[in-house]
Coordinates of C-alpha atoms in Angstrom, one line a residue:
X67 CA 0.0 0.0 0.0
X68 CA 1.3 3.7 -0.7
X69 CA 1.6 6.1 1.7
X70 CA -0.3 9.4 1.5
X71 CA 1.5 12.8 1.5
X72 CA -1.3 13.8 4.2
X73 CA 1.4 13.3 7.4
X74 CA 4.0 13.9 5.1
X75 CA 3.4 17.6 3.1
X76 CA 7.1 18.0 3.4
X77 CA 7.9 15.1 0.8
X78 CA 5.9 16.9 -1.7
X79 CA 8.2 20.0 -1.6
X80 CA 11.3 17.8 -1.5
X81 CA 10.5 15.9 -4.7
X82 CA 9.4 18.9 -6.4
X83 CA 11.9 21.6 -5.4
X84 CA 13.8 20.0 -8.2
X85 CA 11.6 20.6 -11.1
X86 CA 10.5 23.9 -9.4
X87 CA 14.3 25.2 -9.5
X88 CA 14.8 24.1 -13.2
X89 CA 12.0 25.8 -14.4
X90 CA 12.5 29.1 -12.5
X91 CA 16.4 29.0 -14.5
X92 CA 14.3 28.4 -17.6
X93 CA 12.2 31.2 -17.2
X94 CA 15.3 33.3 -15.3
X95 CA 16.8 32.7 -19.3
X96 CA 14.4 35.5 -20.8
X97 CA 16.0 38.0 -19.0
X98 CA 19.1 37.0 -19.4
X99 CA 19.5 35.4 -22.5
X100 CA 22.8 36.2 -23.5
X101 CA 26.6 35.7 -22.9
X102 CA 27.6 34.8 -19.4
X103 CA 24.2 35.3 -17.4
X104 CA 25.3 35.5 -14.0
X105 CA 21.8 35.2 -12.5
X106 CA 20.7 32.2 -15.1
X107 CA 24.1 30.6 -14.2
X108 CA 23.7 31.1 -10.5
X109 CA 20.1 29.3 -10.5
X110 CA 21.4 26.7 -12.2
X111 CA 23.8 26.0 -9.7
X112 CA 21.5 25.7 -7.3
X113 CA 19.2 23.7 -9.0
X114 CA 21.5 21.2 -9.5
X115 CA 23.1 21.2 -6.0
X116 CA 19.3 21.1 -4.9
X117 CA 18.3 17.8 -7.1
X118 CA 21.1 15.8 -5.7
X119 CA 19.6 16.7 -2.1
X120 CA 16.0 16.4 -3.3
X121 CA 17.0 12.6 -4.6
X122 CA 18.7 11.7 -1.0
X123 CA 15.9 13.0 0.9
X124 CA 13.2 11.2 -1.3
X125 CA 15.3 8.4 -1.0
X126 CA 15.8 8.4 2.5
X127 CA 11.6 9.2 2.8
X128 CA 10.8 5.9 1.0
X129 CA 13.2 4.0 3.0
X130 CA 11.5 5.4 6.6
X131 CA 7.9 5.0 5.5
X132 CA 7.6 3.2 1.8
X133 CA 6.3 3.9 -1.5
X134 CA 4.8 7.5 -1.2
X135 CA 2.1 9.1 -3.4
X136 CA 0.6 12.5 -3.1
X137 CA -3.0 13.2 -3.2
X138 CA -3.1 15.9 -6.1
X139 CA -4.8 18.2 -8.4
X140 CA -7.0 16.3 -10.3
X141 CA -10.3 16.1 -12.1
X142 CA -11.9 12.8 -12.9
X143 CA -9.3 11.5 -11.5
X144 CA -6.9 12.7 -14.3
X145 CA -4.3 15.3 -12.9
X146 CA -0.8 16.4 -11.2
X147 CA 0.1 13.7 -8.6
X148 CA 3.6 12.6 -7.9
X149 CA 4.8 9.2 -6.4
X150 CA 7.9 8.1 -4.5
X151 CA 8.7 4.7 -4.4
X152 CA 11.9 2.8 -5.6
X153 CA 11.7 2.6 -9.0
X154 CA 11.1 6.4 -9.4
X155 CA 13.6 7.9 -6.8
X156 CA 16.5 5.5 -8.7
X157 CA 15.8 7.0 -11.5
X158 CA 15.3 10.7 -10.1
X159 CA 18.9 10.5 -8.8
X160 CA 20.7 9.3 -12.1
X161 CA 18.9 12.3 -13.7
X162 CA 19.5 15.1 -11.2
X163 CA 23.6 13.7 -10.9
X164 CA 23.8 13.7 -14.2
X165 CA 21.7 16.4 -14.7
X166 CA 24.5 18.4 -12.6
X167 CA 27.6 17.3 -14.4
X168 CA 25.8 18.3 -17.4
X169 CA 24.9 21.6 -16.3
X170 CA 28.4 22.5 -14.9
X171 CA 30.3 21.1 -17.9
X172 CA 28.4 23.8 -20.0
X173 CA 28.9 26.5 -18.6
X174 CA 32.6 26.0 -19.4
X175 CA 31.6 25.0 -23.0
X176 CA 29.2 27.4 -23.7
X177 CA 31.3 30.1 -22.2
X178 CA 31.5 33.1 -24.2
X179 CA 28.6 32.2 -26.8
X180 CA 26.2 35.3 -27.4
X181 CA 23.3 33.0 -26.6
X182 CA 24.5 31.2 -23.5
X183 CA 21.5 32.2 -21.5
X184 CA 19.2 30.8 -24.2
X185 CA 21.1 27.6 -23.8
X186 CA 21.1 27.3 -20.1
X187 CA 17.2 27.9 -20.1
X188 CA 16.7 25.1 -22.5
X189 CA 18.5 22.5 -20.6
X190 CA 17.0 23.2 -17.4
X191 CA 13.6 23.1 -18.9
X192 CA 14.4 20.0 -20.6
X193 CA 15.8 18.1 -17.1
X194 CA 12.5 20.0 -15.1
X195 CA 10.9 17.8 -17.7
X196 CA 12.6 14.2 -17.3
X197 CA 12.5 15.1 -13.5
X198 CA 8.6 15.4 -13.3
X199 CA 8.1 12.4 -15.5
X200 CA 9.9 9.8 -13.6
X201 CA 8.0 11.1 -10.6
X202 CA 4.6 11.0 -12.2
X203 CA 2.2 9.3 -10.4
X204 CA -1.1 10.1 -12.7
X205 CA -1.7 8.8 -16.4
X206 CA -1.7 13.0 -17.3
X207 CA 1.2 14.2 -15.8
X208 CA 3.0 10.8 -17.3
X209 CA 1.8 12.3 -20.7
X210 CA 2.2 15.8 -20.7
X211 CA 5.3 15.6 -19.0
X212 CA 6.6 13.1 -22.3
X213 CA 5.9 16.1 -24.9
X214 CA 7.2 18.3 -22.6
X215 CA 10.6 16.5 -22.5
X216 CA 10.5 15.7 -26.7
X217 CA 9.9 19.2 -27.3
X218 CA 12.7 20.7 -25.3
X219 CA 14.8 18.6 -26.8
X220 CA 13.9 19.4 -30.0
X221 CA 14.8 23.3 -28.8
X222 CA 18.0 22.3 -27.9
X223 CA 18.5 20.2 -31.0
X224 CA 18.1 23.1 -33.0
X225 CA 20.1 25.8 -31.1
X226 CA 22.5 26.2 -34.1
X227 CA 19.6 26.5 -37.0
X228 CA 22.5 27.2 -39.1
X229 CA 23.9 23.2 -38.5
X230 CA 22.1 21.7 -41.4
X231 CA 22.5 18.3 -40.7
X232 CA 21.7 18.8 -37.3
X233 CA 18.3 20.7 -37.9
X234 CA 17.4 17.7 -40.6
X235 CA 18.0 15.1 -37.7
X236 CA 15.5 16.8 -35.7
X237 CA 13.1 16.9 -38.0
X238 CA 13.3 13.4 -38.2
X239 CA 13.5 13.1 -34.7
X240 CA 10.3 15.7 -34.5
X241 CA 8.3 13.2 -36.8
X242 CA 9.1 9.9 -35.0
X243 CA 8.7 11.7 -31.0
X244 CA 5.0 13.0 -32.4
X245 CA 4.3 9.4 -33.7
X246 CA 5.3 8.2 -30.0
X247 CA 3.1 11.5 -28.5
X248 CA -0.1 9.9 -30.4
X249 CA 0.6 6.0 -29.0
X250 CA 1.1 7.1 -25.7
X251 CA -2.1 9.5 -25.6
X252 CA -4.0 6.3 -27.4
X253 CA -2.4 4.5 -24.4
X254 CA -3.7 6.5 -21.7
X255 CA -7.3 6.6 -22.7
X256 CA -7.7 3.0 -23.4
X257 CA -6.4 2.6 -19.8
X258 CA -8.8 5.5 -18.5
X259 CA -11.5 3.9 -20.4
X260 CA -11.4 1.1 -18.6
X261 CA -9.9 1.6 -15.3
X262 CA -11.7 4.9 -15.0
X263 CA -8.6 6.7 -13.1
X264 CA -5.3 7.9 -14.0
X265 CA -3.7 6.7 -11.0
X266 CA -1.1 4.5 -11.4
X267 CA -1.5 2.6 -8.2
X268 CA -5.1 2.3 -8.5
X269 CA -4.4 0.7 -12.2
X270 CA -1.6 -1.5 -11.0
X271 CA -3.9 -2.8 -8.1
X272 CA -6.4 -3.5 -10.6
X273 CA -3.9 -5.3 -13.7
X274 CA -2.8 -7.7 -10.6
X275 CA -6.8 -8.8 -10.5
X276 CA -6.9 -9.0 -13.9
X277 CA -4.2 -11.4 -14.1
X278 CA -6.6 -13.8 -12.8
X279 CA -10.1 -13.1 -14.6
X280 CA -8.8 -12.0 -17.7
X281 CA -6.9 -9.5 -19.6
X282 CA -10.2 -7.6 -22.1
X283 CA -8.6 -6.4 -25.7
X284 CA -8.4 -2.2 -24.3
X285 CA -5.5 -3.4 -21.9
X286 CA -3.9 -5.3 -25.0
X287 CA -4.1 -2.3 -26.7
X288 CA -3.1 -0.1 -24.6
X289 CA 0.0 -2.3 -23.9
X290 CA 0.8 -2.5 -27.5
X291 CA 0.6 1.5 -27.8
X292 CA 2.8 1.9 -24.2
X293 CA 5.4 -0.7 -26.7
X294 CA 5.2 1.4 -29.8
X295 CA 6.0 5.1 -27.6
X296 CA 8.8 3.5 -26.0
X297 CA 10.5 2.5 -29.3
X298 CA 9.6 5.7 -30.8
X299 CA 11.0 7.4 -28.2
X300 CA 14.2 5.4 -28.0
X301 CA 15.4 5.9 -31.6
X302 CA 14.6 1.4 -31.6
X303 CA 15.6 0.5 -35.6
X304 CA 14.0 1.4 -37.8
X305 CA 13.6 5.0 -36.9
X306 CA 17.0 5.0 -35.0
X307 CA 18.9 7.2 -37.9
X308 CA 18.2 10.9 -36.6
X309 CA 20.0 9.8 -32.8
X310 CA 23.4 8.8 -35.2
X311 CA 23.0 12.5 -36.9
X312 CA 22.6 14.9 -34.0
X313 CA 26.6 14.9 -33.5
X314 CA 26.7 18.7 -34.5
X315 CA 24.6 20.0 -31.6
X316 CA 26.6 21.2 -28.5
X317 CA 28.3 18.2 -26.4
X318 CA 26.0 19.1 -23.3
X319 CA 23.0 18.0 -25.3
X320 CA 24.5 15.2 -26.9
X321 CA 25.8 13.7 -23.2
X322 CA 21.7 14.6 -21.4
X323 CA 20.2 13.4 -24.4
X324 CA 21.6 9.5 -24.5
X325 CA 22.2 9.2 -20.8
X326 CA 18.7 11.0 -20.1
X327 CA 16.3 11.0 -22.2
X328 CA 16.5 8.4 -24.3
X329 CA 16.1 6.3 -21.2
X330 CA 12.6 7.4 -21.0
X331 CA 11.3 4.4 -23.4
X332 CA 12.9 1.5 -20.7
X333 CA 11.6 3.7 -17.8
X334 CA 7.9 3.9 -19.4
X335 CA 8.0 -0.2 -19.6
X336 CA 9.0 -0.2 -16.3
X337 CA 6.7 2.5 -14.9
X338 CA 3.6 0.6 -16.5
X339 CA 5.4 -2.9 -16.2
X340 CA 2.2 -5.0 -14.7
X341 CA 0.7 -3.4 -17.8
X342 CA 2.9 -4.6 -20.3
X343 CA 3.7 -7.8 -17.9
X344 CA 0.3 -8.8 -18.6
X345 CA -0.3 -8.1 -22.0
X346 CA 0.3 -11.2 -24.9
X347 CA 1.7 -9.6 -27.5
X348 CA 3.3 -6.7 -26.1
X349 CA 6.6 -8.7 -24.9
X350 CA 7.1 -10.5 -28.2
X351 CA 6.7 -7.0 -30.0
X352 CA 9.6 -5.7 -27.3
X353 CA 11.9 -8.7 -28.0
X354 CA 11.6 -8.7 -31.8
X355 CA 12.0 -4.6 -31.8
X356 CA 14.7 -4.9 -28.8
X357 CA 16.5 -7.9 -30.3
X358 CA 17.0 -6.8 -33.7
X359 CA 18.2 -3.1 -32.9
X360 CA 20.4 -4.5 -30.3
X361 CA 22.1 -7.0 -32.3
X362 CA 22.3 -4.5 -35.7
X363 CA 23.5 -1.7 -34.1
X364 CA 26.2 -3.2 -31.8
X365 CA 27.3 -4.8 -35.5
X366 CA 27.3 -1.5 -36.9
X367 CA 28.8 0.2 -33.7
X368 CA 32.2 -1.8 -34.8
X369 CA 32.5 -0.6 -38.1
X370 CA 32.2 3.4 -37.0
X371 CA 35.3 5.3 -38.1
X372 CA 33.8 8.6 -36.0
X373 CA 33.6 8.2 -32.3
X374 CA 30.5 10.3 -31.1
X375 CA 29.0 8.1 -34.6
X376 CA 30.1 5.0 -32.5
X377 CA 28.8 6.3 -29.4
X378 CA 25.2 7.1 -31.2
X379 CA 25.3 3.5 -32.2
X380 CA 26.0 2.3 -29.1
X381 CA 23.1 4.1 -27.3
X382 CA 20.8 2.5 -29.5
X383 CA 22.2 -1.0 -29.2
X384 CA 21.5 -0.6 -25.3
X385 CA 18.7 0.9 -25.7
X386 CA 17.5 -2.0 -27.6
X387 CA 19.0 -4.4 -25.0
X388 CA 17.4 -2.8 -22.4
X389 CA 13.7 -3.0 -23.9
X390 CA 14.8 -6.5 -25.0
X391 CA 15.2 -7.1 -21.5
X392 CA 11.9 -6.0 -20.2
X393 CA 10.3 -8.0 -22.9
X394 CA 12.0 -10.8 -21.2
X395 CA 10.0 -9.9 -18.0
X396 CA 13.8 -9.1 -16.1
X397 CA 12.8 -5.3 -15.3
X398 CA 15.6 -5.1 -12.6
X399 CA 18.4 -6.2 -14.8
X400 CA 16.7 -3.7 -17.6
X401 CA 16.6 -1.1 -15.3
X402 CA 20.3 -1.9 -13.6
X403 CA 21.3 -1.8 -17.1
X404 CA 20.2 1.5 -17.7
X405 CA 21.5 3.0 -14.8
X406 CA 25.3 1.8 -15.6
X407 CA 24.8 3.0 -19.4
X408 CA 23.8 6.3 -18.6
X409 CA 26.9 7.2 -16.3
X410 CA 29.2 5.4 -19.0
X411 CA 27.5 7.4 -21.7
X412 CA 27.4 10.5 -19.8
X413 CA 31.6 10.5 -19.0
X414 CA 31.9 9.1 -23.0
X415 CA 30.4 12.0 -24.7
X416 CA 31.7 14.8 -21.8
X417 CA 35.3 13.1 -22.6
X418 CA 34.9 12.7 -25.9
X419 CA 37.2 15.5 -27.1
X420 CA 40.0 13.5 -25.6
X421 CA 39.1 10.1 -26.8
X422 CA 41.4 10.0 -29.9
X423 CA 44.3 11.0 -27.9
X424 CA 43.5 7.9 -25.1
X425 CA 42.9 5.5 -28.2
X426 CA 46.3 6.1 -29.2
X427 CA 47.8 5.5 -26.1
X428 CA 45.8 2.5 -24.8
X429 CA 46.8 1.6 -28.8
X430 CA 48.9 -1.7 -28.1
X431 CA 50.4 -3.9 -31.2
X432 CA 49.5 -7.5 -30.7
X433 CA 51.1 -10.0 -32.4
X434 CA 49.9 -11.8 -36.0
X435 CA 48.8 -15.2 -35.4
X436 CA 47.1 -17.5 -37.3
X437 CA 43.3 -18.2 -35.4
X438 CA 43.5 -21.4 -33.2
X439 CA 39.8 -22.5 -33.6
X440 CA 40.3 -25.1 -30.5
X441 CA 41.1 -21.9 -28.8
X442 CA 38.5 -20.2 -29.4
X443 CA 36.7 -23.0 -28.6
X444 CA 38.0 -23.4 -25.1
X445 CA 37.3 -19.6 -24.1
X446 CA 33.8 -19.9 -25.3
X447 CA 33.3 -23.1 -22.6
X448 CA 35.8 -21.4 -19.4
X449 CA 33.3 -18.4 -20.4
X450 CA 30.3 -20.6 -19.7
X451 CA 31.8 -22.5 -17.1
X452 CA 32.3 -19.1 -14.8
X453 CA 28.9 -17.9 -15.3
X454 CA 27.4 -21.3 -14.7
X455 CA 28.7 -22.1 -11.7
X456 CA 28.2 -18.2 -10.4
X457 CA 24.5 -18.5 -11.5
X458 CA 24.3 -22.0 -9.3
X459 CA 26.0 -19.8 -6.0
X460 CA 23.2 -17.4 -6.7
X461 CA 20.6 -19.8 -6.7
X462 CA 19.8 -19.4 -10.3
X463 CA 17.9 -22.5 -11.8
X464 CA 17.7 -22.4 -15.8
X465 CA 14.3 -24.4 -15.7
X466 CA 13.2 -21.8 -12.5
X467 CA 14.1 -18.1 -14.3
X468 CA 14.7 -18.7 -18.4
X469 CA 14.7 -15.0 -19.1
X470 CA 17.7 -14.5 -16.9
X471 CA 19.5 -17.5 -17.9
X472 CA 19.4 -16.4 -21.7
X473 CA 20.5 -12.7 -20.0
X474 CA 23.4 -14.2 -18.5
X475 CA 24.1 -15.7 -21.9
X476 CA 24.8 -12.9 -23.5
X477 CA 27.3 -11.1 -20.9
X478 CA 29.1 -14.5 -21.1
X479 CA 29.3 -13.8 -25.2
X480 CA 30.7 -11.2 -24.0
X481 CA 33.5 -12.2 -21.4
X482 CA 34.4 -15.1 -23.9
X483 CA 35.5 -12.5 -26.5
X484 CA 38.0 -11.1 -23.9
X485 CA 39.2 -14.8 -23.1
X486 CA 39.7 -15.7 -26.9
X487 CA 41.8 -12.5 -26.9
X488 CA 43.9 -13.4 -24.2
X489 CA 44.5 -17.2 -25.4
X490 CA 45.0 -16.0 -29.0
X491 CA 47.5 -13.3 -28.2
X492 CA 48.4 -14.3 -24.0
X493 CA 52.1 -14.5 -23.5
X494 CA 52.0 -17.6 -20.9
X495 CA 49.6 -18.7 -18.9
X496 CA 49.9 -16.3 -16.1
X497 CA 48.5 -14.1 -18.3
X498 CA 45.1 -16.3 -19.0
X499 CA 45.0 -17.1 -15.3
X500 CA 44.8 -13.3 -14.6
X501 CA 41.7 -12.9 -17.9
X502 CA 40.3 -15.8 -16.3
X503 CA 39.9 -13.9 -13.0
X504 CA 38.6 -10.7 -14.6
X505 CA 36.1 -12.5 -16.2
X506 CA 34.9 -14.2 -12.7
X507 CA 34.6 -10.8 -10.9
X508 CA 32.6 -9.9 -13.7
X509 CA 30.3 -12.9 -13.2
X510 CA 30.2 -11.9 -9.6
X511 CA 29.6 -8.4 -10.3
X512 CA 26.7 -9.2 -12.1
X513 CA 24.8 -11.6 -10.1
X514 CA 25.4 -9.5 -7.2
X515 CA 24.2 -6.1 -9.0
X516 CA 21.4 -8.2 -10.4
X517 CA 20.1 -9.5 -7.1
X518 CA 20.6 -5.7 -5.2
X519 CA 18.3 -4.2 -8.1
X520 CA 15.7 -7.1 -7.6
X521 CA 15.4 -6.6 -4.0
X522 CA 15.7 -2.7 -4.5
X523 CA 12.3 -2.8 -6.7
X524 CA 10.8 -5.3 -4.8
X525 CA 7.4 -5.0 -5.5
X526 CA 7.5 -2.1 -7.9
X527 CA 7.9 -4.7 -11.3
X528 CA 6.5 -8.0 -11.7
X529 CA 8.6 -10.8 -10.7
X530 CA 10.6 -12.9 -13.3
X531 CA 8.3 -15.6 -14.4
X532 CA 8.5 -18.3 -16.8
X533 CA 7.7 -16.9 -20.8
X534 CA 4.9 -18.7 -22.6
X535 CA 6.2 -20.9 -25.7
X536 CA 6.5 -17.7 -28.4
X537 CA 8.9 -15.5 -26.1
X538 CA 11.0 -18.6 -25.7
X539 CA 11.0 -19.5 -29.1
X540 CA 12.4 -15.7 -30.0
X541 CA 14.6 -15.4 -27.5
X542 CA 16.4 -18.8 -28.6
X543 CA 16.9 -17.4 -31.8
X544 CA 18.3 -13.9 -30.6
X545 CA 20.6 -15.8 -28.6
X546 CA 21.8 -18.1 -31.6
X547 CA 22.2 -14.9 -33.9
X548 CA 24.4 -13.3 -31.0
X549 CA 26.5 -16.1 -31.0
X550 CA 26.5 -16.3 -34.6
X551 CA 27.9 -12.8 -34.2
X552 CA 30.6 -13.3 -31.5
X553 CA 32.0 -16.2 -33.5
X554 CA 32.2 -13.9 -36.5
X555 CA 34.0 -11.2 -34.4
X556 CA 36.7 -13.8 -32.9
X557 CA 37.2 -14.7 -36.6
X558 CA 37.4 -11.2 -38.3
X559 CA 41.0 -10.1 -37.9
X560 CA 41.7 -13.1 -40.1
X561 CA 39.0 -11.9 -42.6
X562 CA 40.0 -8.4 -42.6
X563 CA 41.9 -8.7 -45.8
X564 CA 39.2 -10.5 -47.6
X565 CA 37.0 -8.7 -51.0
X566 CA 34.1 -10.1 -49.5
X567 CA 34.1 -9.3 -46.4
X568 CA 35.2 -5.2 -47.2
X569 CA 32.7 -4.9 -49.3
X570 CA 30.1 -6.1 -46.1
X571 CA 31.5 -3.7 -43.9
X572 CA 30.6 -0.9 -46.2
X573 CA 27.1 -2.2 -46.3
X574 CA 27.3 -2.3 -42.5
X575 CA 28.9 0.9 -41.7
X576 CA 26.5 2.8 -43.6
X577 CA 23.6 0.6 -41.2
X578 CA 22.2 -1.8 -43.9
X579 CA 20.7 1.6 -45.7
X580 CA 17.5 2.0 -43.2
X581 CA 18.3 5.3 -42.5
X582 CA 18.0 6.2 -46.1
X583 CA 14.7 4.6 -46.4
X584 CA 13.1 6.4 -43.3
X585 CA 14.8 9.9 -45.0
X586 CA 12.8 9.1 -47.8
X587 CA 9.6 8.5 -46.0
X588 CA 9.6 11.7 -44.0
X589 CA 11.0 13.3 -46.4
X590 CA 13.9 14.2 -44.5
X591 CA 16.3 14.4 -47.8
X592 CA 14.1 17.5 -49.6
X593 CA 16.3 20.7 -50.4
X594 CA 14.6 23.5 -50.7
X595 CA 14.7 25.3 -54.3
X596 CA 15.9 28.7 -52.6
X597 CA 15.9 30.7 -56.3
X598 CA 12.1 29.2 -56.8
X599 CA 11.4 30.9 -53.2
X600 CA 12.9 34.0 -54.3

């Protein structure tokens, strides 16, 4: 049961002196809209030093006396209501510390721009915006709050007008975020329809009895439409290409935007998990959508001669990981997932100016050999073996939690590539002993991580249960195509110099062409006829 705010009218000014701060910079920025605004500066300061203490002392609230929601200003049970609970105060304090690196990093690299205040204004409105909608607690807020973050974005997308490529990105970007406006909004009523509230307790409460008697086709809808915003939102293939061609807009944008905002498809899943959860469709559709963008993109990612390209492609793949991962029904490893990509994203893009110089010098020339396909072999089975016997410490039963099984499959994919490496190229076996090791405090970093997140959320997401025949059969065949992949990635450096396979990578480096087809259906690629308009 939640807590009400009547005992407790102090939370209600904690949580939302955050917002409340934000928004007063924002509006601060029309007086002072220009280079090096003291006063627009200064606000932002505190804003940011306040979310961090507004996340603490929520956090600490919900640890003292539970999942907290306030009573509101609603009518028909449609309104401005904010919750506090575990789920939403996580994600509350990844935005506001990021939000506060992001802020201070401008003001350094915005510093001496005519239109610095303009800038600062727009960022704060934009985090007020992400702030508010991970502590929505009503259907309308949730919604309004959603176009309010797309379209503050799309301000600071287009703060250079004169950035061409940047400008034709956010059209793109404008077309797909109204697309995931209209399924969101088609979400909300079906769930008002039927629920007849716009409380998200009160419809959780309810989805848990209709678990029992019944999912009617509304729900299914409206978990389809919660599906198709989230993908929208998160730039999920095929509409992914304008999040790879916003690289011209300032770096502060580029660092809130994919360790931020783009976030806010997962969180949605998350938010409205028993939802989703209970829906037949709706997790296939995630899977399909979150497999295939997470297995393209991270193929694509490695081709990437430009590293905020890279970076772009790299958001996507997680983002399509971490939706793949609610489809799953594993919302705590989604959701752990997305906390740790954020911060790595956030200190990519802010460091990015100095990547090329720490390439070179983490650059290290390993020795030609000829592939050892037993060795391969045997790093692909000590991989497994780690992560098997880990998962069997933790109590992790394959028959028990599939979902997490075929999760943990695909971080050992990963570990094995870093064995392969070190038995291909290791100079004795000191060296492999030491990879091996890595590799287990991985696996133990994992399961531990894993199981802290579960008991974090607690009741907040639907357990992991077993997936009906469908899921299973999709998620088998994700898993075979990332092996397929891995395999294909051991092998490459003895491939490099084939026709064949340079002529693939160009196909893959420029994404397989689906960017070119979306330009062409919103029309992203028309020029202007400048001496007709004259």
């Amino acid at each position: 049961m939640m807590t009400s705010f009547t005992h407790l009218e102090a939370a209600l000014l904690i949580a939302a002196a955050a917002p409340i701060l934000c928004a007063v910079t924002a509006v601060a920025s029309w007086f002072q809209p220009g280079m090096r605004p003291a006063g627009v500066i200064g606000l932002s300061k505190v804003a940011g030093i306040a979310g961090i203490a507004s996340a603490a002392l929520c956090a600490y609230l919900i640890i003292d006396h539970g999942p907290l929601l306030s009573e509101g200003l609603t009518y028909a049970n449609l309104g401005f209501s904010l919750r506090l609970d575990a789920l939403s105060v996580l994600i509350f304090s990844m935005i506001n510390l990021i939000a506060f690196i992001v802020l201070r990093f401008s003001y350094n690299y915005l510093d001496g721009d005519e239109r610095q205040g303009v800038f600062t204004g727009r960022l704060a409105a934009t985090i007020a915006g992400v702030q508010l909608l991970v502590l929505s607690g009503n259907l309308a807020l949730l919604w309004f709050t959603w176009v309010l973050t797309s379209f503050s974005l799309h301000r600071l997308l287009t703060f250079y007008p004169e950035r061409k490529r940047a400008v034709l990105a956010a059209r793109k970007k404008f077309i797909a975020a109204r697309l995931s406006d209209g399924a969101l909004l088609a979400a909300v009523y079906f769930l008002y329809s039927h629920f007849g509230t716009g409380d998200l307790e009160v419809i959780s409460n309810g989805m848990a009895e209709l678990v029992t008697t019944g999912i009617p086709w509304q729900i299914e809808i409206a978990a389809l439409c919660i599906a198709a915003a989230a993908i929208l939102k998160s730039a999920l293939f095929p509409t992914h290409g304008w999040l790879v061609e916003v690289m011209e807009t300032p770096t502060p944008v580029s660092a809130l935007l994919h360790a931020g905002l783009l976030n806010a498809g997962p969180f949605l899943v998350a938010r409205l998990a028993f939802i989703v959860h209970g829906s037949e469709y709706t997790p296939l559709v995630l899977i399909v959508f979150g497999g295939i963008t997470a297995l393209l993109a991270s193929i694509i990612y490695l081709t990437q001669t430009s590293v905020k390209t890279a970076l772009g492609y790299s958001s996507v793949s997680h983002m399509g990981f971490s939706l793949l991962m609610c489809g799953m029904g594993v919302y705590a490893a989604a959701m752990l997932h997305l906390v740790a990509h954020s911060f790595y994203k956030a200190h990519a893009f802010l460091s990015s100016g100095s990547a090329i110089d720490v390439l070179k010098a983490a650059r290290v020339s390993l020795p030609q050999k000829k592939r050892n396909p037993l060795r391969l072999a045997g790093s692909v089975v000590v991989a497994f073996g780690i992560f098997a016997g880990f998962a069997y410490l933790f109590g992790i039963r394959p028959a028990e939690t599939p979902s997490f099984f075929a999760l943990s499959a695909v971080v050992v994919m990963g570990v094995s590539l870093l064995l392969s490496r070190a038995a291909q190229f290791g100079t004795g076996i000191s060296n492999m002993v030491k990879t091996a090791l890595l590799a287990a405090a991985v696996a133990v970093a994992f399961f531990s991580l894993e199981t802290g997140m579960s008991a974090l959320l607690g009741t907040q997401v639907p357990e992991v249960s077993i997936p009906g025949a469908s899921a299973v059969v999709l998620v088998v065949v994700l898993m075979l195509l990332f092996a397929v992949t891995v395999i294909i990635q051991m092998a490459a450096p003895g491939l490099s110099a084939s026709p064949r396979w340079q002529t693939l990578a160009i196909h893959v480096r420029n994404g397989f062409y689906a960017n070119a087809i979306y330009d062409r259906l919103v029309g992203a690629l028309r020029r202007r006829n400048t001496q007709t308009a004259r």
